[in-house]
Amino acid sequence: LERSILELPRIYINGGRRGFLVGIAPGEIVRTLAPRVVDVAIAE
């Protein structure tokens, strides 16, 4: 998970069907899925 995403209030992820998006707080994704948080953005 890109670290800058954690600063957003809500993100939308694929809900498993075409056109079905789920809005969720990034903190909930970290809490439930325990992804590796990385820095992939290019610094300006």
Short mmCIF file of C-alpha atoms in Angstrom, two decimals:
data_model
loop_
_atom_site.label_atom_id
_atom_site.label_comp_id
_atom_site.label_asym_id
_atom_site.label_seq_id
_atom_site.Cartn_x
_atom_site.Cartn_y
_atom_site.Cartn_z
CA LEU A 1 0.00 0.00 0.00
CA GLU A 2 1.49 3.36 -1.00
CA ARG A 3 2.14 5.41 2.14
CA SER A 4 0.54 8.62 0.80
CA ILE A 5 -2.81 6.80 0.55
CA LEU A 6 -2.94 6.71 4.35
CA GLU A 7 -3.41 10.50 4.36
CA LEU A 8 -6.70 10.31 2.44
CA PRO A 9 -10.02 10.27 4.32
CA ARG A 10 -11.50 7.52 2.11
CA ILE A 11 -10.42 5.37 -0.81
CA TYR A 12 -12.41 3.15 -3.15
CA ILE A 13 -11.47 -0.44 -3.83
CA ASN A 14 -12.88 -3.15 -6.08
CA GLY A 15 -15.83 -4.85 -4.39
CA GLY A 16 -15.54 -8.04 -6.45
CA ARG A 17 -18.08 -7.30 -9.19
CA ARG A 18 -17.91 -5.08 -12.23
CA GLY A 19 -18.81 -1.54 -11.22
CA PHE A 20 -19.08 -2.34 -7.49
CA LEU A 21 -16.75 -0.08 -5.51
CA VAL A 22 -16.37 -0.05 -1.75
CA GLY A 23 -15.44 3.19 0.02
CA ILE A 24 -13.26 2.57 3.06
CA ALA A 25 -10.91 4.49 5.33
CA PRO A 26 -7.28 3.56 4.61
CA GLY A 27 -6.73 2.80 8.30
CA GLU A 28 -9.32 0.02 8.08
CA ILE A 29 -7.42 -1.60 5.22
CA VAL A 30 -4.24 -1.54 7.29
CA ARG A 31 -6.06 -2.93 10.32
CA THR A 32 -7.81 -5.79 8.51
CA LEU A 33 -5.35 -6.78 5.77
CA ALA A 34 -1.98 -5.78 7.31
CA PRO A 35 -0.44 -4.77 3.95
CA ARG A 36 3.19 -3.75 3.55
CA VAL A 37 3.30 0.07 3.44
CA VAL A 38 5.83 1.38 0.90
CA ASP A 39 7.02 4.65 -0.65
CA VAL A 40 6.70 4.42 -4.44
CA ALA A 41 5.87 8.03 -5.35
CA ILE A 42 8.53 10.15 -7.01
CA ALA A 43 9.72 13.03 -4.79
CA GLU A 44 9.58 16.43 -6.44
#
